[in-house]
Short mmCIF file of C-alpha atoms in Angstrom, two decimals:
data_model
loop_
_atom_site.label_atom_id
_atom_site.label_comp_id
_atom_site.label_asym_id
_atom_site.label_seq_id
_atom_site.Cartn_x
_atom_site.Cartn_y
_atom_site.Cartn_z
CA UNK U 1 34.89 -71.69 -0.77
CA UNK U 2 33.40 -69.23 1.32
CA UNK U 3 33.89 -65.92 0.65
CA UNK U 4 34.58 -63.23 3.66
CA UNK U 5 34.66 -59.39 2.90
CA UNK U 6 35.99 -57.23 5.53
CA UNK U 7 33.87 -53.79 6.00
CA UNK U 8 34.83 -51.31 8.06
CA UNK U 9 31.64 -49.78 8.63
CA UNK U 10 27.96 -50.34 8.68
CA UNK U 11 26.91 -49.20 5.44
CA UNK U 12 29.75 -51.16 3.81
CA UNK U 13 28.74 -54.10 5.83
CA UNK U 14 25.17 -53.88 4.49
CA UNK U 15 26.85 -53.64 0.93
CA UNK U 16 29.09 -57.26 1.43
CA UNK U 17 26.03 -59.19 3.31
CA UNK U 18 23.40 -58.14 0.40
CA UNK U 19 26.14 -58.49 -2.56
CA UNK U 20 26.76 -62.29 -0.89
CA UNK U 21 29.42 -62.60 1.69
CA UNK U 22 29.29 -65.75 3.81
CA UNK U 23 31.19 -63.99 6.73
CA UNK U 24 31.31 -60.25 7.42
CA UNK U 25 34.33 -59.54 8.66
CA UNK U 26 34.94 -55.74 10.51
CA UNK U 27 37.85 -54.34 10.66
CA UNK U 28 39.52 -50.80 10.63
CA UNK U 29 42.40 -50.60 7.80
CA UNK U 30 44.25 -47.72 9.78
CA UNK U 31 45.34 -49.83 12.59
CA UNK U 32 46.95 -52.59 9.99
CA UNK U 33 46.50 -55.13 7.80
CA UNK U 34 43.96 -57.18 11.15
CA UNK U 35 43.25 -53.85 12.68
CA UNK U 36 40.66 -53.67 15.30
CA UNK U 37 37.32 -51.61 14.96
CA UNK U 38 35.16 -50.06 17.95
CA UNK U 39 33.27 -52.80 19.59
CA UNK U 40 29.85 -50.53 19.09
CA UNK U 41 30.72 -51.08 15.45
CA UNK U 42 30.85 -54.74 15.61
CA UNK U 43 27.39 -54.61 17.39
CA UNK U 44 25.50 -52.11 15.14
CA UNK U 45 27.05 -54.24 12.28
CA UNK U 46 25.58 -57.53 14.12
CA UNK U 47 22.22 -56.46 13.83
CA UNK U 48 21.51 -55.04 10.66
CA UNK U 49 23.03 -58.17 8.84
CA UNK U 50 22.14 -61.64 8.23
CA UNK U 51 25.30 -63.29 7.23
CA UNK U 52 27.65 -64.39 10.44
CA UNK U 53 29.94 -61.13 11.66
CA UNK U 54 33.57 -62.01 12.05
CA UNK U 55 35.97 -58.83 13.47
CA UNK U 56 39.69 -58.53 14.14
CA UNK U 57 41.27 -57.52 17.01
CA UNK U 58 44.52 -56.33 15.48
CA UNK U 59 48.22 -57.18 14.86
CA UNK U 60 49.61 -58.37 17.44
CA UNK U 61 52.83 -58.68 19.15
CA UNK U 62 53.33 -60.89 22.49
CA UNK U 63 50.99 -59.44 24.92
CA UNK U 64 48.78 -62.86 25.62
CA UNK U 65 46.44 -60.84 28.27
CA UNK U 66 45.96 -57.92 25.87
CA UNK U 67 45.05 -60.14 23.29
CA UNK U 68 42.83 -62.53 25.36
CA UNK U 69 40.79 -59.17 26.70
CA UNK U 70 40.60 -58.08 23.53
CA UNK U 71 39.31 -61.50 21.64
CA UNK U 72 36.77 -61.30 24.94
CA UNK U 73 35.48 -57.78 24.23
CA UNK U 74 34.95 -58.94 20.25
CA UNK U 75 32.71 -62.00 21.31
CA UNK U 76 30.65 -60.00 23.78
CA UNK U 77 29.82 -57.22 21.30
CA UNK U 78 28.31 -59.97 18.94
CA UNK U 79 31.67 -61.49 16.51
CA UNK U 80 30.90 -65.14 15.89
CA UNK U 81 34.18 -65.26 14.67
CA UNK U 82 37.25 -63.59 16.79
CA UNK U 83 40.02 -63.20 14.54
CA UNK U 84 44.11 -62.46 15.81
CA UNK U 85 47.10 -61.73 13.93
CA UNK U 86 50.43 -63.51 15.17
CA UNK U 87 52.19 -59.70 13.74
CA UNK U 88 55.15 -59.96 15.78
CA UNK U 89 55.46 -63.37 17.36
CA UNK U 90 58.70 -64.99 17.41
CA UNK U 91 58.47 -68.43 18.34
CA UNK U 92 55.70 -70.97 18.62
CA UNK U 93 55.91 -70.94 22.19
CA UNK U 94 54.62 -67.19 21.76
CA UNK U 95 52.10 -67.77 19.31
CA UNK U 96 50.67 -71.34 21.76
CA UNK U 97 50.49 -68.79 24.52
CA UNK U 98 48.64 -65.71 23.11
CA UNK U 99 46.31 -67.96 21.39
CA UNK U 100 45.68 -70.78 24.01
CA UNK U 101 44.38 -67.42 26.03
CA UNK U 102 42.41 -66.12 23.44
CA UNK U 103 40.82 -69.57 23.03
CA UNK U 104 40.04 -69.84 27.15
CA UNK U 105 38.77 -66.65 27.27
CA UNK U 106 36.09 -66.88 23.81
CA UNK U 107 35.18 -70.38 24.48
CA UNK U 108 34.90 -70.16 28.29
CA UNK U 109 32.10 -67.18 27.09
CA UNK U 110 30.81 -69.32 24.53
CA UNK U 111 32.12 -72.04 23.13
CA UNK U 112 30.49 -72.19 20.01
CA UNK U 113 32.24 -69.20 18.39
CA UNK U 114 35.35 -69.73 16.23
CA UNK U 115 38.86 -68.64 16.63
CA UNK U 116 40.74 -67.70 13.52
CA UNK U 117 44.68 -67.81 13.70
CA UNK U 118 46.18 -65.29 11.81
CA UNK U 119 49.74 -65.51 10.31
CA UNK U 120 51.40 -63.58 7.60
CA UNK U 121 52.35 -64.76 4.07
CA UNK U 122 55.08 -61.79 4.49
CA UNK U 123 56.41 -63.00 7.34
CA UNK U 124 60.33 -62.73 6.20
CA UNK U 125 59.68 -59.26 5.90
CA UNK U 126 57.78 -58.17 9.12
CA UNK U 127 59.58 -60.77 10.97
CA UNK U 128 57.17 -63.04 12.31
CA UNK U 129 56.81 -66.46 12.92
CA UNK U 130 56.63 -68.29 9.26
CA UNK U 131 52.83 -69.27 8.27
CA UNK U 132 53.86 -73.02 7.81
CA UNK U 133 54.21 -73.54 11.71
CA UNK U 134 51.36 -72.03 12.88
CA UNK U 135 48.32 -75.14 11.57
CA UNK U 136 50.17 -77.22 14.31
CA UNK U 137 50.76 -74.61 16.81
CA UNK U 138 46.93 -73.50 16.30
CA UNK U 139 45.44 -76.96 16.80
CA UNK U 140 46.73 -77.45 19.99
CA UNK U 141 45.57 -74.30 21.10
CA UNK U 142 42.24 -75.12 20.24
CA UNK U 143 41.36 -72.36 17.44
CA UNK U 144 39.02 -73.51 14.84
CA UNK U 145 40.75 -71.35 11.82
CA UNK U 146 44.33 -70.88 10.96
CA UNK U 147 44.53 -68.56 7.97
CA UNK U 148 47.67 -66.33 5.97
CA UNK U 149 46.91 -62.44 4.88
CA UNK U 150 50.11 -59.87 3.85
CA UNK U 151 51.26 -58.21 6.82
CA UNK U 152 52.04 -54.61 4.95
CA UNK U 153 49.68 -53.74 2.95
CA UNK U 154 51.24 -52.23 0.04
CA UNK U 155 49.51 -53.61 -2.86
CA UNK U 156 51.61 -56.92 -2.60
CA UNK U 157 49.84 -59.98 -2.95
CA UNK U 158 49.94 -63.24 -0.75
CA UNK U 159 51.15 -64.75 -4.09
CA UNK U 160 54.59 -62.66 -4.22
CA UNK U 161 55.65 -64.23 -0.56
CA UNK U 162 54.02 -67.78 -0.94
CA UNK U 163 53.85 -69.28 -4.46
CA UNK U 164 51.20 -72.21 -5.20
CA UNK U 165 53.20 -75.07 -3.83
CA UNK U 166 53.55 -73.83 -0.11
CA UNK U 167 49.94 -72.44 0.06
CA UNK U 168 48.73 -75.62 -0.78
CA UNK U 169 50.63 -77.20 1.69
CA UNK U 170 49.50 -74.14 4.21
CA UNK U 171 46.05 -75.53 3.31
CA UNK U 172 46.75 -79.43 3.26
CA UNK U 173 48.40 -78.78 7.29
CA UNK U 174 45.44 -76.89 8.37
CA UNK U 175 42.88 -79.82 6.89
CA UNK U 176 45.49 -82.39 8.50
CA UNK U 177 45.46 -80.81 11.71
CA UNK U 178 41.19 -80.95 11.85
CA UNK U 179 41.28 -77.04 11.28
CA UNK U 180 39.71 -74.66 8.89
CA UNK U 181 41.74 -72.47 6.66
CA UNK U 182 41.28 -69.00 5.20
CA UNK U 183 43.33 -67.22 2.91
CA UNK U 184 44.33 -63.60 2.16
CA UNK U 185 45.90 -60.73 1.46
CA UNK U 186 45.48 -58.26 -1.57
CA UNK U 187 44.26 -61.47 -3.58
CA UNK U 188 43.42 -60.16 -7.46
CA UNK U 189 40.81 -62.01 -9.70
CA UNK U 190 42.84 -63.79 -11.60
CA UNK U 191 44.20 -65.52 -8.78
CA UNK U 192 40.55 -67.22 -7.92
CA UNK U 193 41.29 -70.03 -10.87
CA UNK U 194 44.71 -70.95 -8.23
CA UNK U 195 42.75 -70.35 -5.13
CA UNK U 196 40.08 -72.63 -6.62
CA UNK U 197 42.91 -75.21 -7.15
CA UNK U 198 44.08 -75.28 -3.46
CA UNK U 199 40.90 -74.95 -2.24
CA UNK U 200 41.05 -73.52 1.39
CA UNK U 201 37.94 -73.01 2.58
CA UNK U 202 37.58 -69.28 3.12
CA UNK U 203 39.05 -66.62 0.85
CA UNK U 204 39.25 -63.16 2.08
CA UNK U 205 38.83 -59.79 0.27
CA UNK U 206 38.58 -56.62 1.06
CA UNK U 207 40.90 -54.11 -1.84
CA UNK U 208 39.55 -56.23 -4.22
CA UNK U 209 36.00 -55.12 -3.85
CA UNK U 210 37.24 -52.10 -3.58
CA UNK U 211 38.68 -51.60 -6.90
CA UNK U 212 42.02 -52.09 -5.93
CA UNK U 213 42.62 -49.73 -3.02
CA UNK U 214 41.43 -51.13 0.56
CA UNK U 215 40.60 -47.32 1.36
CA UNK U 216 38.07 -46.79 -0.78
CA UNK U 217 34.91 -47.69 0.04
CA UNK U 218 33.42 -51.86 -1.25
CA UNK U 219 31.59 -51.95 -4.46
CA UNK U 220 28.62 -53.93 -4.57
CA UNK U 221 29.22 -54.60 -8.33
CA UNK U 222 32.93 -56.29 -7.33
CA UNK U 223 31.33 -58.25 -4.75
CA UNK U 224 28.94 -59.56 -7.00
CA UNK U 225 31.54 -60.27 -9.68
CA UNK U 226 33.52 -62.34 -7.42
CA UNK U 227 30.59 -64.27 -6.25
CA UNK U 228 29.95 -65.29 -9.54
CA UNK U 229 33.32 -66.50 -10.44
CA UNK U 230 33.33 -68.67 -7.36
CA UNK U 231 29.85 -70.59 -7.73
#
């Protein structure tokens, strides 16, 4: 599994590259749980690490253009991976639409960076479209990731709103459908031995290498520790 850490600044995001991320992913907590950072971030992030720079561009309701400029402006200042989240999409029709025009717009720029699909394993409670219909509605979209993270983030884990059965079969529709799949949201370390078990092929952290609390700042030590328990 590859492991993604989600700085929301440079210094952290020198921190996750040299403690051993695989993906540095930028983001910016106070504007949710896929908020979107300053795209001068993203760039002074992109070239002081080695490691490929992924960055959100936020929770997102059904505004396909918004989302399409903004997946756009992410790829230009550097992301290699452009990552949405599906916050308050209704119906697959939405979600094919606002991600079909994310996918035209990073791929017609360059169409080797990825696309990561973002639904919630909270979905019941935000009221968004439910995680297990989005692998399908992803593929034919033409994103390269389809992933699940909590939508609130109030300390509740992924595991609370999905138990092991219907992650794995989260994982086993993204690998069906030819895609790529990443999961997270407030994951602990003693859920690595499960995540190890359904084996999706990115897991990502950010409170836990914080010590628990996603606004404090990432710990090079809990970076490190989770490396180790996944090699």
């Amino acid at each position: 599994m590859k492991l993604l850490v989600s700085p929301i600044n440079i210094e952290e995001a020198i921190i996750a590259d040299a403690g051993g991320a695989d993906i540095v992913d930028v983001k910016n907590p106070k504007e949710g749980s896929l908020g979107a950072n300053f795209p001068w971030v993203i760039q002074a992030v992109k070239a002081r690490v080695t490691k490929p720079v992924s960055a959100t561009i936020g929770d997102f309701n059904y505004k396909p253009g918004t989302a399409s400029l903004a997946a756009l402006g992410a790829a230009v200042a550097g992301a290699e991976y452009v990552k949405v989240g599906l916050y308050d999409i209704q119906t697959e029709a939405q979600a094919y639409e606002v991600l079909a025009g994310i996918v035209k717009a990073v791929k017609t720029y360059d169409r080797n960076r990825i696309v990561v699909a973002s639904g919630y394993s909270d979905y019941a409670r935000i009221g968004s479209i439910p995680a297990l219909k989005l692998p399908a509605v992803a593929q034919r979209a033409g994103c390269d990731v389809v992933m699940v993270d909590t939508g609130l983030k109030d300390g509740k884990s992924t595991f609370e709103f999905m138990d092991q059965p219907e992650l794995q079969a989260f994982v086993d529709a993204a690998h069906t459908e030819g895609l790529q799949c990443a999961l997270a949201g407030s994951i602990k370390f003693k859920d690595i031995p499960v995540l190890q078990e359904i084996k999706p092929d990115i897991i990502g952290v950010r409170g836990l290498v914080c010590g628990g609390d996603r606004n404090e700042c990432i710990k090079a030590e809990l970076i490190e520790k989770l490396r180790a328990m996944l090699n």
